[in-house]
Short mmCIF file of C-alpha atoms in Angstrom, two decimals:
data_model
loop_
_atom_site.label_atom_id
_atom_site.label_comp_id
_atom_site.label_asym_id
_atom_site.label_seq_id
_atom_site.Cartn_x
_atom_site.Cartn_y
_atom_site.Cartn_z
CA MET F 1 -12.54 235.54 -136.70
CA PHE F 2 -8.82 235.08 -136.49
CA HIS F 3 -7.25 235.36 -133.08
CA ASP F 4 -4.14 237.35 -132.51
CA TYR F 5 -0.96 235.76 -131.23
CA VAL F 6 -1.38 237.00 -127.63
CA SER F 7 -4.85 235.50 -127.16
CA VAL F 8 -3.77 232.14 -128.63
CA GLU F 9 -0.71 232.07 -126.41
CA ARG F 10 -2.83 232.90 -123.34
CA TYR F 11 -5.29 230.13 -124.26
CA MET F 12 -2.44 227.62 -124.70
CA ARG F 13 -0.90 228.58 -121.34
CA ASP F 14 -4.25 228.18 -119.58
CA ARG F 15 -4.84 224.84 -121.27
CA HIS F 16 -1.34 223.72 -120.34
CA GLN F 17 -1.98 224.63 -116.68
CA GLU F 18 -5.27 222.72 -116.74
CA LEU F 19 -3.54 219.65 -118.13
CA LEU F 20 -0.79 219.87 -115.51
CA ALA F 21 -3.39 220.15 -112.73
CA LEU F 22 -5.31 217.19 -114.17
CA GLY F 23 -2.12 215.12 -114.23
CA ALA F 24 -1.30 216.07 -110.63
CA ARG F 25 -4.80 215.05 -109.48
CA GLY F 26 -4.42 211.75 -111.31
CA ARG F 27 -1.06 211.08 -109.67
CA LEU F 28 -2.49 211.89 -106.23
CA ALA F 29 -5.45 209.59 -106.83
CA ARG F 30 -3.18 206.75 -107.95
CA ALA F 31 -0.93 207.26 -104.93
CA ALA F 32 -3.93 207.20 -102.59
CA ARG F 33 -5.26 203.99 -104.16
CA SER F 34 -1.83 202.42 -103.96
CA ALA F 35 -1.45 203.37 -100.30
CA ALA F 36 -4.90 201.97 -99.54
CA ARG F 37 -3.99 198.71 -101.27
CA ARG F 38 -0.75 198.47 -99.28
CA ARG F 39 -2.63 199.09 -96.02
CA ALA F 40 -5.20 196.48 -96.95
CA ALA F 41 -2.54 193.92 -97.85
CA SER F 42 -0.40 194.54 -94.79
CA GLY F 43 -2.90 194.42 -91.99
CA ALA F 44 -6.55 194.93 -92.81
CA GLY F 45 -7.39 191.45 -91.58
CA ARG F 46 -5.58 191.88 -88.30
CA PRO F 47 -8.06 194.20 -86.58
CA LEU F 48 -10.93 191.90 -87.56
CA PHE F 49 -8.98 188.90 -86.29
CA LEU F 50 -8.13 190.76 -83.09
CA LEU F 51 -11.78 191.70 -82.55
CA ALA F 52 -12.87 188.12 -83.12
CA ALA F 53 -10.23 186.83 -80.72
CA LEU F 54 -11.26 189.33 -78.05
CA ALA F 55 -14.93 188.42 -78.54
CA GLY F 56 -14.07 184.73 -78.09
CA LEU F 57 -12.08 185.50 -74.97
CA GLY F 58 -14.99 187.53 -73.62
CA ARG F 59 -17.42 184.66 -74.22
CA ALA F 60 -15.06 182.25 -72.45
CA LEU F 61 -14.76 184.59 -69.46
CA VAL F 62 -18.54 184.95 -69.27
CA ASN F 63 -18.92 181.16 -69.27
CA VAL F 64 -16.31 180.79 -66.52
CA GLY F 65 -18.05 183.50 -64.49
CA ARG F 66 -21.40 181.74 -64.81
CA ARG F 67 -19.86 178.47 -63.65
CA LEU F 68 -18.26 180.20 -60.67
CA GLU F 69 -21.56 181.85 -59.76
CA SER F 70 -23.41 178.55 -59.92
CA ARG F 71 -20.75 176.87 -57.76
CA ALA F 72 -20.88 179.74 -55.27
CA ALA F 73 -24.67 179.54 -55.16
CA ALA F 74 -24.51 175.77 -54.61
CA ALA F 75 -21.93 176.19 -51.87
CA ALA F 76 -23.97 178.94 -50.22
CA SER F 77 -27.16 176.88 -50.29
CA GLY F 78 -25.28 173.87 -48.92
CA SER F 79 -23.76 175.94 -46.10
CA ARG F 80 -27.16 177.36 -45.23
CA GLN F 81 -28.55 173.88 -44.90
CA ARG F 82 -25.66 172.90 -42.67
CA ASN F 83 -26.07 176.06 -40.59
CA THR F 84 -29.76 175.40 -40.12
CA ALA F 85 -28.97 171.84 -39.14
CA ILE F 86 -26.45 173.08 -36.61
CA CYS F 87 -28.97 175.59 -35.29
CA LYS F 88 -31.56 172.86 -34.82
CA GLU F 89 -29.11 170.64 -32.99
CA GLN F 90 -27.39 173.32 -30.91
CA PRO F 91 -29.34 176.54 -30.94
CA THR F 92 -27.14 179.49 -30.02
CA ALA F 93 -27.69 183.18 -30.60
CA ALA F 94 -24.63 183.51 -32.87
CA ASP F 95 -25.58 180.65 -35.27
CA CYS F 96 -29.27 181.41 -35.73
#
């Protein structure tokens, strides 16, 4: 039942190596959590803010584009009416 000195020493070395590896994994995990917290504190909100700002700018540009299209359509319909009026008054081959 009793273990000899060599087997006990081997067991203690293996256990010591396991404990060292466990400590190293713990330190790596803490360092990763700390780095993630620093990244979150330093600029995690910025990409979301940037995306929201770009989305707002996009909506504004779409609204401006719609207004310009409606103005262009109104101007085109008004010019067609004038052109047809000119054609009725002075019919030429180039205007009609």
